[in-house]
Rosetta silent file (secondary structure, phi, psi, omega in degrees, C-alpha in Angstrom):
SEQUENCE: MAGPLALRRGVRAADRRWLVLLPPMLLALLLARPAGALVEGLYCGTRDCYEVLGVSRTAGKAEIARAYRQLARRYHPDRYRPEPGDEGPGWMPQSPEEAFLLVATAYETLKDEETRKDYDYMLDHPEEYYSHYYHYYSRRLAPKVDVRVVILVSVCAISVFQVGTDGCVHLPVAQGCPYN
SCORE:     score description
SCORE:     0.000 S_00000001
   1 L     0.000  -29.693  178.179  -54.353   10.540   25.540 S_00000001
   2 H   -70.239  -24.505  179.039  -53.224    7.028   24.664 S_00000001
   3 H   -65.516  -49.285 -179.880  -52.009    8.045   21.329 S_00000001
   4 H   -68.799  -31.069  175.846  -49.246   10.524   22.491 S_00000001
   5 H   -60.739  -47.282 -176.235  -48.058    7.988   25.302 S_00000001
   6 H   -65.461  -35.345  175.388  -47.658    5.360   22.752 S_00000001
   7 H   -68.312  -34.181  173.911  -45.759    7.679   20.492 S_00000001
   8 H   -66.990  -38.635  178.469  -43.410    8.651   23.406 S_00000001
   9 H   -66.021  -41.976 -179.217  -42.749    4.885   24.115 S_00000001
  10 H   -61.115  -35.153 -174.185  -42.076    4.371   20.390 S_00000001
  11 H   -68.887  -43.269 -172.873  -39.569    7.250   20.467 S_00000001
  12 H   -60.289  -43.201  178.748  -37.886    6.081   23.677 S_00000001
  13 H   -60.568  -43.610  177.653  -37.386    2.680   22.107 S_00000001
  14 H   -61.573  -41.915  173.485  -35.950    4.111   18.992 S_00000001
  15 H   -63.014  -33.080  170.575  -33.578    6.197   21.060 S_00000001
  16 H   -55.888  -42.552  176.848  -32.487    3.192   22.936 S_00000001
  17 H   -60.096  -44.326  170.760  -31.656    1.510   19.770 S_00000001
  18 H   -64.572  -35.057 -177.728  -29.413    4.496   18.772 S_00000001
  19 H   -69.002  -26.273  170.608  -27.821    4.542   22.012 S_00000001
  20 H   -63.016  -39.726 -172.131  -26.769    0.839   21.628 S_00000001
  21 H   -89.887  -11.874  178.117  -25.356    1.584   18.230 S_00000001
  22 H   -60.928  -47.069  179.799  -23.802    4.770   19.057 S_00000001
  23 H   -59.531  -43.105  172.259  -20.695    3.533   20.967 S_00000001
  24 H   -63.159  -45.017 -178.014  -19.553    1.090   18.229 S_00000001
  25 H   -60.944  -42.851  178.152  -20.121    3.796   15.613 S_00000001
  26 H   -68.139  -43.944 -179.771  -18.031    6.398   17.643 S_00000001
  27 H   -62.273  -40.469  179.037  -15.284    3.744   18.209 S_00000001
  28 H   -59.966  -44.056 -175.883  -15.168    2.884   14.536 S_00000001
  29 H   -68.356  -38.331 -174.916  -14.825    6.677   13.559 S_00000001
  30 H   -75.672  -38.686  172.292  -12.187    7.209   16.201 S_00000001
  31 H   -79.090  -16.188 -179.422  -10.134    4.085   15.184 S_00000001
  32 L   -67.644  137.726  174.165  -10.503    4.432   11.546 S_00000001
  33 L  -122.096  141.738 -174.728   -7.309    5.669    9.775 S_00000001
  34 L   -70.879  160.315 -178.868   -7.137    7.080    6.413 S_00000001
  35 H   -51.433  -38.493 -170.863   -5.271    4.852    3.809 S_00000001
  36 H   -66.356  -28.919  173.776   -2.379    7.020    3.741 S_00000001
  37 H   -63.126  -31.544  177.279   -1.738    6.289    7.517 S_00000001
  38 H   -84.640   -3.118  176.384   -1.330    2.609    6.760 S_00000001
  39 H   -64.090  -11.691  179.208    1.228    3.031    4.169 S_00000001
  40 H   -58.048  -35.101 -168.191    4.004    2.704    6.510 S_00000001
  41 H   -86.969  -10.960  176.750    3.808   -0.968    6.407 S_00000001
  42 L  -101.688  138.135  172.900    4.048   -1.356    2.527 S_00000001
  43 L    53.119 -119.920 -176.020    7.177   -1.371    0.348 S_00000001
  44 L  -101.925   18.220 -176.850    9.335    1.492    1.516 S_00000001
  45 L    74.087 -127.191  179.833    6.744    3.090    3.661 S_00000001
  46 L   -80.833  -19.658  178.350    6.162    6.834    2.985 S_00000001
  47 L   -76.065  150.597 -177.992    9.418    7.019    0.968 S_00000001
  48 L   -94.340  117.319 -163.368    9.655    6.347   -2.700 S_00000001
  49 H   -68.415  -13.349  172.654   11.835    3.209   -3.317 S_00000001
  50 H   -67.812  -56.227  179.495   13.103    4.821   -6.675 S_00000001
  51 H   -55.027  -42.262 -179.411   14.428    7.787   -4.670 S_00000001
  52 H   -55.134  -43.095  178.053   15.931    5.552   -2.042 S_00000001
  53 H   -81.589  -17.106 -175.985   18.046    3.859   -4.614 S_00000001
  54 L    83.980   29.898 -176.797   18.584    6.908   -6.629 S_00000001
  55 L  -126.293  171.296 -174.388   17.277    5.610   -9.898 S_00000001
  56 L   -95.993  169.407  175.043   14.520    6.722  -12.271 S_00000001
  57 L   -71.912  -14.845  177.575   11.296    4.576  -12.863 S_00000001
  58 L   -95.302    7.428 -176.728   12.512    3.477  -16.158 S_00000001
  59 L   -65.765  148.601  173.612   15.790    2.064  -14.700 S_00000001
  60 L   -88.894 -176.498 -179.373   16.536   -1.527  -15.701 S_00000001
  61 H   -63.826  -39.795 -178.698   17.480   -4.469  -13.406 S_00000001
  62 H   -60.583  -43.375 -178.096   21.179   -3.861  -13.894 S_00000001
  63 H   -74.404  -34.285  174.666   21.056   -0.294  -12.827 S_00000001
  64 H   -63.023  -41.315  172.277   18.847   -1.071   -9.850 S_00000001
  65 H   -65.790  -37.489  173.078   21.291   -3.794   -8.833 S_00000001
  66 H   -55.424  -51.442 -174.304   24.275   -1.442   -9.261 S_00000001
  67 H   -62.955  -45.566 -174.987   22.632    1.165   -7.212 S_00000001
  68 H   -65.937  -46.793  177.536   21.697   -1.242   -4.435 S_00000001
  69 H   -58.096  -40.694  176.189   25.202   -2.757   -4.218 S_00000001
  70 H   -59.704  -56.342 -172.754   26.751    0.803   -4.033 S_00000001
  71 H   -68.114  -42.168  178.466   24.298    1.930   -1.195 S_00000001
  72 H   -60.026  -48.260  173.628   24.476   -1.412    0.681 S_00000001
  73 H   -50.061  -38.390  178.293   28.215   -1.140    0.706 S_00000001
  74 H   -75.125  -47.707 -174.422   27.998    2.398    2.024 S_00000001
  75 H   -96.058   16.909  177.237   25.356    2.006    4.678 S_00000001
  76 L   -70.683  132.024 -169.515   26.227   -1.571    5.879 S_00000001
  77 L   -58.305  -29.318 -172.339   26.141   -1.257    9.716 S_00000001
  78 L   -81.466  -35.336 -172.999   29.684   -3.071   10.002 S_00000001
  79 L   -97.901  -13.899 -170.376   31.362   -0.763    7.390 S_00000001
  80 L   -68.372  132.162  175.729   29.658    2.509    7.828 S_00000001
  81 L  -133.723  116.793  175.203   31.770    5.584    8.678 S_00000001
  82 L   -63.321  138.017 -179.428   30.214    9.028    8.389 S_00000001
  83 L   -92.034  150.934 -178.987   32.038   11.426    6.333 S_00000001
  84 L   -70.164  141.811  176.087   32.520   15.010    7.685 S_00000001
  85 L    73.643    5.823  176.193   29.909   17.369    6.191 S_00000001
  86 L   -99.601  108.162  178.214   28.017   14.496    4.638 S_00000001
  87 L   -82.713  -10.092  179.392   24.428   14.403    5.868 S_00000001
  88 L    84.289  179.737  176.277   23.529   11.745    3.373 S_00000001
  89 L   -59.605  166.943 -178.117   20.418   11.795    1.134 S_00000001
  90 L   -72.878  -21.840 -174.846   17.142   13.311    2.336 S_00000001
  91 L   -82.871  -13.020 -168.250   15.628    9.694    2.814 S_00000001
  92 L   -59.126  120.654  173.071   18.462    8.729    5.165 S_00000001
  93 L   -74.385  177.221 -171.043   17.102    7.608    8.473 S_00000001
  94 L   -55.571  -53.805 -167.899   18.655    8.206   11.885 S_00000001
  95 L  -111.761  163.785  170.257   20.964    5.158   12.154 S_00000001
  96 H   -66.366  -37.344  177.633   22.944    3.218    9.357 S_00000001
  97 H   -53.579  -57.604  173.278   20.995    0.032   10.273 S_00000001
  98 H   -52.537  -40.264  174.363   17.859    1.670    9.357 S_00000001
  99 H   -65.564  -36.965  175.141   19.213    3.078    6.080 S_00000001
 100 H   -72.577  -42.642 -176.009   20.575   -0.362    5.129 S_00000001
 101 H   -60.698  -48.897  179.484   17.185   -2.052    5.936 S_00000001
 102 H   -51.961  -48.633  176.681   15.491    0.740    3.807 S_00000001
 103 H   -61.638  -36.293 -172.724   17.942    0.137    0.899 S_00000001
 104 H   -80.137  -29.632  175.217   17.451   -3.548    1.046 S_00000001
 105 H   -74.040  -38.726  175.791   13.599   -3.170    1.076 S_00000001
 106 H   -62.662  -41.142  172.276   13.685   -0.875   -1.909 S_00000001
 107 H   -57.803  -50.363  178.995   15.861   -3.384   -3.778 S_00000001
 108 H   -52.422  -40.462  178.316   13.507   -6.324   -2.731 S_00000001
 109 H   -68.739  -36.308 -173.914   10.595   -4.253   -4.141 S_00000001
 110 H  -100.280   -4.929  175.761   12.200   -3.295   -7.366 S_00000001
 111 H   -77.345  -32.371 -179.155   14.083   -6.407   -8.335 S_00000001
 112 L   -92.034  129.206  178.366   11.077   -8.470   -9.037 S_00000001
 113 H   -64.714  -37.003  178.002    9.044   -7.495  -11.984 S_00000001
 114 H   -66.357  -50.485  175.219    5.752   -8.483  -10.686 S_00000001
 115 H   -56.442  -42.034  171.405    6.341   -6.560   -7.247 S_00000001
 116 H   -58.680  -46.904  178.019    7.638   -3.706   -9.168 S_00000001
 117 H   -56.424  -41.346 -174.633    4.647   -3.626  -11.405 S_00000001
 118 H   -79.104  -44.409  173.778    2.380   -3.636   -8.414 S_00000001
 119 H   -59.025  -39.930  171.032    4.395   -0.864   -6.680 S_00000001
 120 H   -60.819  -36.511 -167.167    4.234    1.357   -9.839 S_00000001
 121 H   -74.580  -36.852  178.047    0.552    0.824   -9.999 S_00000001
 122 H   -61.091  -36.058  178.340    0.313    1.923   -6.295 S_00000001
 123 H   -74.497  -34.271 -179.805    2.252    5.065   -6.907 S_00000001
 124 H   -74.866  -30.604 -174.274    0.074    5.857   -9.989 S_00000001
 125 L  -127.421   73.384 -178.958   -3.378    4.922   -8.167 S_00000001
 126 H   -66.733  -26.330  178.198   -2.996    5.823   -4.486 S_00000001
 127 H   -63.074  -23.864 -177.486   -6.894    5.835   -4.031 S_00000001
 128 H  -105.718   59.461 -173.537   -6.859    2.127   -4.365 S_00000001
 129 H   -67.129  -40.774 -171.453   -4.813    1.501   -1.392 S_00000001
 130 H   -65.879  -37.698 -179.785   -6.640   -1.341    0.153 S_00000001
 131 H   -66.154  -33.034  176.449   -6.361   -3.532   -2.833 S_00000001
 132 H   -65.507  -43.878 -179.982   -2.616   -2.783   -2.807 S_00000001
 133 H   -56.959  -44.690 -173.720   -2.497   -3.872    0.873 S_00000001
 134 H   -71.025  -48.665  178.718   -4.117   -7.134    0.014 S_00000001
 135 H   -57.073  -45.400 -171.034   -1.752   -7.757   -3.095 S_00000001
 136 H   -58.409  -50.794 -173.501    1.325   -6.882   -0.981 S_00000001
 137 H   -83.942  -24.556  174.103    0.649   -9.234    1.800 S_00000001
 138 H   -64.548  -36.511  175.660   -0.731  -12.053   -0.348 S_00000001
 139 H   -75.707  -45.053  176.589    2.509  -12.138   -2.167 S_00000001
 140 H   -62.344  -36.298 -178.618    4.579  -11.761    0.877 S_00000001
 141 L   -99.764    3.047 -176.921    2.863  -14.326    2.908 S_00000001
 142 L   -56.881  145.564  173.941    2.289  -16.858    0.068 S_00000001
 143 L   -71.740  145.439 -177.195    3.603  -20.252    0.907 S_00000001
 144 L   -91.816  -14.399 -179.469    6.984  -21.032   -0.631 S_00000001
 145 L  -120.689  136.358  178.038    6.443  -24.734   -0.860 S_00000001
 146 L   -61.654  133.288 -175.307    3.592  -26.514   -2.669 S_00000001
 147 H   -62.920  -32.890 -173.401    1.116  -28.028   -0.114 S_00000001
 148 H   -61.289  -42.724  177.453    1.069  -31.240   -2.056 S_00000001
 149 H   -60.888  -41.728  177.056    4.775  -31.681   -1.435 S_00000001
 150 H   -68.405  -34.346  179.131    4.476  -31.139    2.262 S_00000001
 151 H   -67.779  -45.342 -176.344    1.675  -33.723    2.477 S_00000001
 152 H   -61.504  -51.213  178.475    3.638  -36.324    0.368 S_00000001
 153 H   -57.452  -43.248  175.279    6.588  -35.915    2.678 S_00000001
 154 H   -59.594  -39.188 -177.907    4.634  -36.086    5.804 S_00000001
 155 H   -76.478  -33.639  164.674    2.860  -39.344    4.790 S_00000001
 156 H   -58.004  -49.265  173.491    6.216  -40.778    3.812 S_00000001
 157 H   -58.938  -37.786 -177.206    7.802  -39.935    7.012 S_00000001
 158 H   -71.807  -39.099 -176.852    4.992  -41.389    9.030 S_00000001
 159 H   -61.748  -47.004  178.677    5.090  -44.614    6.902 S_00000001
 160 H   -55.323  -37.232 -176.770    8.840  -44.989    7.503 S_00000001
 161 H   -67.637  -39.510 -178.996    8.283  -44.450   11.216 S_00000001
 162 H   -69.426  -33.971  172.083    5.507  -47.083   11.329 S_00000001
 163 H   -68.101  -45.608  174.268    7.716  -49.555    9.430 S_00000001
 164 H   -61.192  -26.320 -175.544   10.639  -48.954   11.752 S_00000001
 165 L  -105.295   18.304  173.920    8.684  -49.517   14.877 S_00000001
 166 L    70.633   10.732  174.424    7.020  -52.699   13.384 S_00000001
 167 L    72.649   -4.880 -174.882    3.634  -51.015   13.189 S_00000001
 168 L  -140.061  160.959  174.880    2.752  -52.148   16.831 S_00000001
 169 L  -118.490  135.367 -178.027    3.817  -51.078   20.480 S_00000001
 170 L  -103.108  125.884  178.380    4.452  -53.868   22.805 S_00000001
 171 L  -109.337  142.794  171.978    3.192  -53.204   26.358 S_00000001
 172 L   -68.994  140.584 -179.951    3.776  -55.337   29.420 S_00000001
 173 L   -74.534  128.066  176.630    0.736  -57.375   30.462 S_00000001
 174 L   -61.246  141.410  177.655   -0.674  -56.232   33.786 S_00000001
 175 L   -80.003  -33.432 -174.396   -0.388  -58.945   36.591 S_00000001
 176 L   173.610  155.092  176.338   -3.598  -57.821   38.298 S_00000001
 177 L   -77.452  114.496  179.462   -5.537  -54.768   39.199 S_00000001
 178 L   -68.378   -6.671 -178.428   -4.391  -53.447   42.503 S_00000001
 179 L   -94.302   15.929 -175.909   -7.655  -51.790   43.085 S_00000001
 180 L   -82.946    0.000    0.000   -9.840  -54.876   43.456 S_00000001
């Protein structure tokens, strides 16, 4: 009789372990989003940057710049006037501000050769989404100034401040302690 009771205790302990692990696993499954759902934050979102600018994938820098200037002039919020019967292209968002930002984002993506190469690779290999996510944000959030320059300027500024204050602070000498 001791054998089945010991077996039951072992099963209960194992069940408890699963009960402890079950909520985090369910939460991870519920919160996990497919890679396609996260594409909104990258490049032009779910829209194709080439279609936004109205150019082909083989377009050169001059053609991309020309298309950008034309669309930016047309959808600039200060100058936009809807034409009668003109619904705009299929990618056009609800407001001209959104359209202008989308055109600017498409141009920023396609004007730089390295970013354009990464974008083309993402279009050709969507299954490698997470590596695209890393490359996009590592390039976008990269420091614009070399760290050594920042350190050098900081040390020089502190040195000038110290020389300007003569390197010491003069405090009045206390006459006596009032708490004696």
